XYZ file of C-alpha atoms in Angstrom:
400
model
C 0.000 0.000 0.000
C 1.386 3.426 -0.977
C 1.974 5.777 1.941
C 2.026 9.589 1.857
C 2.454 12.516 4.198
C -0.599 14.141 2.607
C -3.248 13.256 0.048
C -5.114 16.170 -1.512
C -8.469 15.511 -3.155
C -9.115 18.130 -5.833
C -6.563 19.798 -8.125
C -8.094 23.253 -8.326
C -6.119 26.345 -7.256
C -6.471 25.534 -3.535
C -5.476 21.884 -3.875
C -2.705 22.626 -6.357
C -1.193 25.373 -4.212
C -1.362 23.191 -1.100
C 0.383 20.324 -2.924
C 2.992 22.737 -4.248
C 3.741 24.049 -0.743
C 4.105 20.548 0.693
C 6.257 19.177 -2.129
C 8.529 22.213 -1.922
C 9.190 21.352 1.724
C 10.071 17.754 0.886
C 6.826 16.132 2.003
C 5.453 13.135 0.118
C 2.197 14.299 -1.421
C -0.424 12.840 -3.740
C -2.715 15.253 -5.598
C -5.744 13.648 -7.272
C -8.590 14.901 -9.445
C -11.530 13.337 -11.254
C -10.793 15.207 -14.488
C -8.879 13.391 -17.201
C -7.046 16.634 -18.052
C -7.057 20.251 -16.944
C -9.237 21.385 -19.828
C -12.170 19.769 -18.008
C -14.090 21.927 -15.546
C -12.480 25.101 -16.872
C -14.913 27.168 -14.825
C -13.430 30.460 -13.762
C -13.602 33.940 -15.225
C -9.989 34.257 -14.062
C -9.798 37.990 -13.326
C -7.678 39.208 -10.450
C -5.342 41.929 -9.167
C -1.746 42.209 -10.340
C -0.271 41.514 -6.891
C -1.374 37.864 -6.959
C 1.163 37.090 -9.695
C 4.130 38.013 -7.514
C 2.601 36.823 -4.252
C 2.225 33.265 -5.564
C 5.029 33.281 -8.154
C 2.580 32.657 -10.990
C 4.257 32.813 -14.416
C 2.961 34.935 -17.278
C 2.487 31.727 -19.291
C -0.738 31.161 -17.321
C -2.135 34.573 -18.314
C -4.567 34.930 -21.194
C -4.260 38.700 -21.186
C -3.756 41.617 -18.823
C -6.473 44.175 -18.208
C -6.031 47.910 -17.780
C -9.646 48.911 -18.398
C -12.635 48.307 -16.138
C -16.257 49.113 -16.917
C -19.448 48.613 -14.914
C -22.740 49.057 -16.753
C -26.263 49.110 -15.383
C -29.530 49.352 -17.264
C -29.191 53.115 -17.816
C -25.627 54.193 -17.087
C -21.970 53.156 -17.082
C -18.767 53.859 -15.121
C -15.281 53.450 -16.610
C -11.705 53.329 -15.391
C -8.505 53.056 -17.412
C -4.774 53.129 -16.679
C -1.529 53.103 -18.643
C -0.372 50.030 -16.728
C -2.187 46.766 -16.086
C -4.608 46.478 -13.174
C -4.209 42.703 -13.218
C -4.338 39.452 -15.216
C -7.115 37.374 -16.696
C -5.787 33.884 -16.025
C -6.246 30.774 -18.125
C -7.767 28.558 -15.441
C -6.629 25.313 -17.058
C -3.061 26.587 -17.465
C -2.956 27.735 -13.832
C -4.060 24.326 -12.557
C -1.600 22.576 -14.862
C 1.213 24.845 -13.643
C 0.518 24.079 -9.976
C 0.432 20.345 -10.723
C 3.685 20.546 -12.695
C 5.346 22.433 -9.834
C 4.236 19.682 -7.464
C 5.741 16.970 -9.676
C 9.000 18.924 -10.142
C 9.446 18.952 -6.361
C 8.873 15.203 -6.068
C 5.117 15.096 -5.551
C 2.709 12.809 -7.389
C -0.340 13.821 -9.435
C -3.064 11.410 -10.571
C -5.868 12.510 -12.879
C -8.964 10.419 -13.660
C -8.872 9.433 -10.007
C -11.674 9.911 -7.495
C -12.024 9.779 -3.723
C -14.324 7.028 -2.408
C -14.024 6.976 1.380
C -11.639 7.206 4.305
C -11.277 5.904 7.857
C -8.849 6.502 10.719
C -6.629 3.563 11.650
C -3.660 3.458 14.043
C -2.782 7.117 13.677
C -3.121 7.149 9.884
C -5.913 7.803 7.419
C -6.819 4.836 5.233
C -8.194 6.190 1.951
C -9.984 4.331 -0.835
C -9.472 5.805 -4.299
C -10.838 4.835 -7.700
C -9.033 4.822 -11.032
C -11.752 6.105 -13.360
C -10.031 4.705 -16.443
C -9.919 1.101 -15.170
C -12.652 1.322 -12.487
C -10.150 -0.203 -10.037
C -10.592 0.759 -6.385
C -7.336 0.778 -4.446
C -6.244 1.711 -0.900
C -3.608 4.254 0.125
C -2.455 5.547 3.482
C -1.717 9.106 4.577
C -0.934 11.156 7.663
C -3.117 14.080 6.532
C -6.100 14.110 4.171
C -7.085 17.389 2.483
C -10.561 18.184 1.168
C -10.137 20.454 -1.860
C -13.331 19.250 -3.555
C -14.913 22.705 -3.622
C -18.616 23.137 -2.981
C -19.141 19.372 -3.158
C -17.328 19.040 0.203
C -16.965 15.306 -0.403
C -14.250 14.460 2.097
C -14.504 16.305 5.409
C -18.296 16.485 5.507
C -18.761 13.260 3.500
C -21.576 14.764 1.398
C -23.508 15.701 4.558
C -23.429 19.433 3.790
C -26.875 21.021 4.001
C -27.128 23.011 0.773
C -30.480 24.438 1.843
C -28.674 26.518 4.475
C -26.242 27.976 1.927
C -26.378 30.810 -0.566
C -26.471 29.055 -3.953
C -24.721 30.971 -6.735
C -24.889 29.593 -10.278
C -22.739 30.891 -13.117
C -22.478 29.998 -16.803
C -19.665 31.185 -19.057
C -18.954 30.916 -22.783
C -15.586 31.289 -24.471
C -15.945 32.563 -28.009
C -13.897 33.721 -30.956
C -14.816 37.177 -32.250
C -13.765 39.476 -35.065
C -10.863 41.911 -34.502
C -13.292 44.846 -34.540
C -15.540 43.228 -31.914
C -12.537 42.310 -29.793
C -11.239 45.882 -29.923
C -14.277 47.020 -27.905
C -13.265 44.769 -24.999
C -9.490 44.404 -25.468
C -7.537 44.479 -22.190
C -10.737 45.039 -20.249
C -13.114 43.550 -17.710
C -16.700 44.693 -18.205
C -19.442 43.938 -15.663
C -23.177 44.304 -16.304
C -25.544 44.983 -13.389
C -29.251 45.666 -13.322
C -32.522 44.064 -14.297
C -31.866 44.362 -18.033
C -28.684 42.316 -17.925
C -29.211 39.730 -15.190
C -31.828 40.180 -12.458
C -30.615 38.877 -9.098
C -27.048 38.705 -10.400
C -24.756 40.202 -13.007
C -23.080 39.487 -16.324
C -19.594 40.011 -17.690
C -17.487 40.236 -20.812
C -13.750 39.797 -20.254
C -10.936 39.859 -22.750
C -9.417 36.370 -22.714
C -6.812 36.392 -25.495
C -6.486 38.136 -28.871
C -9.881 37.893 -30.630
C -11.290 35.741 -27.845
C -13.735 36.755 -25.092
C -15.230 35.291 -21.930
C -18.962 36.010 -21.699
C -20.925 34.937 -18.663
C -23.787 35.485 -16.249
C -24.256 34.602 -12.615
C -27.343 34.478 -10.420
C -27.321 34.675 -6.621
C -29.814 32.857 -4.384
C -30.486 30.325 -7.116
C -33.113 28.579 -4.987
C -35.080 31.765 -4.280
C -36.747 34.363 -6.461
C -36.538 37.888 -5.093
C -37.138 39.474 -8.511
C -39.039 38.471 -11.635
C -36.653 36.991 -14.196
C -36.553 34.694 -17.172
C -35.441 31.290 -15.860
C -33.326 30.749 -18.979
C -29.718 31.822 -18.533
C -29.374 31.797 -22.312
C -31.901 34.663 -22.478
C -29.412 36.928 -20.696
C -26.324 35.438 -22.306
C -27.780 36.281 -25.710
C -27.989 39.946 -24.703
C -24.276 39.966 -23.917
C -23.376 37.919 -26.974
C -25.157 40.534 -29.100
C -22.608 43.092 -27.864
C -19.806 40.918 -29.207
C -20.832 41.222 -32.847
C -22.396 38.650 -35.123
C -21.352 35.128 -34.231
C -22.152 31.587 -35.235
C -22.647 28.678 -32.849
C -19.262 27.404 -34.017
C -17.598 30.550 -32.690
C -18.389 29.364 -29.170
C -15.399 27.186 -28.316
C -16.332 26.274 -24.740
C -19.338 26.331 -22.430
C -19.140 25.631 -18.726
C -21.087 26.290 -15.574
C -20.995 25.696 -11.869
C -23.082 26.169 -8.738
C -21.221 27.320 -5.651
C -22.747 26.848 -2.210
C -21.508 29.615 0.039
C -21.927 29.245 3.799
C -22.844 32.571 5.328
C -20.156 33.562 7.799
C -17.933 30.615 6.755
C -19.356 28.591 9.638
C -18.738 25.151 8.156
C -16.242 22.794 9.760
C -12.660 23.292 8.526
C -10.923 20.346 10.147
C -11.504 17.129 12.071
C -8.509 15.207 13.367
C -6.006 14.760 10.501
C -8.526 15.890 7.860
C -8.715 19.546 6.803
C -10.630 21.458 4.120
C -9.440 24.316 1.917
C -10.760 26.548 -0.875
C -14.451 26.540 -1.736
C -14.919 23.623 0.665
C -14.662 26.313 3.370
C -16.420 29.060 1.363
C -13.204 30.935 0.599
C -14.759 32.620 -2.456
C -15.681 36.234 -1.778
C -19.404 36.803 -2.390
C -19.069 40.397 -3.640
C -17.957 39.491 -7.150
C -17.306 35.785 -6.661
C -13.535 36.251 -6.849
C -12.256 32.809 -5.990
C -8.805 32.009 -7.391
C -6.758 34.321 -5.169
C -8.529 33.272 -1.986
C -8.277 29.599 -2.926
C -4.514 30.068 -3.324
C -4.336 31.744 0.090
C -6.229 28.932 1.805
C -4.065 26.356 -0.002
C -0.928 28.090 1.217
C -2.175 28.457 4.790
C -3.368 24.863 4.825
C 0.003 23.694 3.500
C 1.894 25.663 6.127
C -0.188 24.211 8.945
C 0.108 20.668 7.549
C 3.902 21.044 7.579
C 3.755 22.095 11.230
C 1.517 19.112 11.969
C 3.815 16.661 10.171
C 6.821 18.132 11.990
C 4.923 17.573 15.258
C 5.017 21.276 16.111
C 1.226 21.163 16.564
C -1.201 18.367 17.402
C -4.307 19.729 15.634
C -5.410 22.342 13.122
C -6.899 24.902 15.484
C -4.345 27.498 14.348
C -5.401 26.960 10.743
C -8.989 27.612 11.746
C -7.979 30.840 13.506
C -5.826 32.016 10.601
C -8.621 31.530 8.086
C -11.128 33.280 10.364
C -8.727 36.208 10.659
C -8.228 36.289 6.883
C -11.966 36.418 6.207
C -12.593 38.832 9.064
C -15.571 41.110 8.572
C -14.755 41.758 4.917
C -16.604 38.657 3.733
C -19.586 39.540 5.919
C -19.747 43.085 4.513
C -19.244 41.773 0.972
C -22.160 39.392 1.330
C -24.400 42.121 2.747
C -23.591 44.566 -0.061
C -24.056 42.139 -2.951
C -27.259 40.756 -1.424
C -28.699 44.249 -1.102
C -27.615 45.152 -4.637
C -28.850 42.126 -6.577
C -32.155 41.702 -4.726
C -33.251 45.331 -5.035
C -36.589 45.613 -6.831
C -35.708 49.150 -7.906
C -33.523 49.156 -10.987
C -33.004 52.873 -10.362
C -31.138 51.941 -7.175
C -28.616 49.951 -9.220
C -28.279 52.908 -11.607
C -27.541 55.207 -8.691
C -24.895 52.827 -7.358
C -23.160 52.769 -10.745
C -23.448 56.546 -11.076
C -21.807 56.921 -7.671
C -18.995 54.643 -8.874
C -18.131 57.340 -11.407
C -16.842 59.460 -8.526
C -14.232 56.834 -7.641
C -10.580 56.899 -8.659
C -8.744 53.934 -10.146
C -7.294 53.082 -6.746
C -10.687 53.421 -5.060
C -12.378 50.895 -7.339
C -9.490 48.417 -7.069
C -9.620 48.742 -3.273
C -13.352 48.011 -3.315
C -13.541 45.030 -5.660
C -10.298 43.298 -4.654
C -9.500 44.481 -1.122
C -13.079 44.969 0.138
C -12.385 48.427 1.527
C -15.827 49.944 1.263
C -15.420 53.432 2.732
C -14.789 55.063 -0.695
C -17.979 53.469 -2.022
C -20.179 54.601 0.869
C -18.685 58.087 0.661
C -19.354 58.259 -3.088
C -22.874 56.870 -2.739
C -23.838 59.349 -0.033
C -22.288 62.375 -1.745
C -23.455 61.564 -5.282
C -26.717 63.608 -4.990
C -24.680 66.682 -3.987
C -22.320 66.239 -6.937
C -25.338 65.910 -9.204
C -26.872 69.133 -7.865
C -23.533 70.906 -8.133
C -23.148 69.918 -11.773
C -26.674 71.120 -12.554
C -25.983 74.438 -10.830
C -22.719 74.938 -12.729
C -24.539 74.373 -15.999
């Protein structure tokens, strides 16, 4: 029976970063994933701030493009920001996952695709794990000192599928990748464009991101999937078609990929994060921020923190993962709570004019202000702009 210091179930950003951290420190690690290759489950819009590239030593080879333009549209208005230098990258999700897996292997770790977790049990200070080779259907046992749940919202390992999804905020997104003409691409080149308001996606938002030359990411997301706070067409394609129309004439063959995912976000991140030698990371602990569903950066953070605490555990510096729990709670802090409150209030408002006013108030924000809001969850500039917007509007009318 093969024996490891750690087995990580799920090769997304959290699992890949955790495996990378452990392999770099000389620990024997096995990273598994159900996918047969990293092109499967390519579900991430991939946008993020520039600092994440240096913070996690992510190479430019994983970047589809860099963005230096940001736009937020509502039903009746639009706010824009632009800079001479890049605000951040739009990552190729499959290339990022492949990079993290390759880094793990380079440092002596092992990666197995087409492999699924079946069950586990504690035995004599170790975790006995049953895995399944999806190519041969063979079920085989392995042994590990630490088992890591990086299965995302499925939470298959730590909670053993006992997660109550009815108590979570369900968020469902669908994204298309499509080839477009050079003239259509020029409208969105080096940009991230968000669409709020009832016209674009009631109870959610849409987006068009530059992905690579003459290629765009077009998607929509709906919050509170199991509830209806606003009237909306149940078909996601109805709203996707509105965004696709902005990308110029296209044929069905121009759409090169379609993918979707439902994330179950636990309000307040109150789900269990560890039990004995089993810990959870990434979306399995609701690391995604609810404001704009930015997930990659926070998954990488949880993977790194989890890896650091596993190393301490393996070195017998700690006997449990209480410190990991505290570190993640500190990282989330009140920012996730405020983010959830703001997005809930925004997307469930029955007054489309309220969304228009929010976007109009955004126009008072500087480049740094908007980056601080959407990536660092510092909301004071937003509240200041929202409250003072009526006075700016009156002032402009008076000056005219």
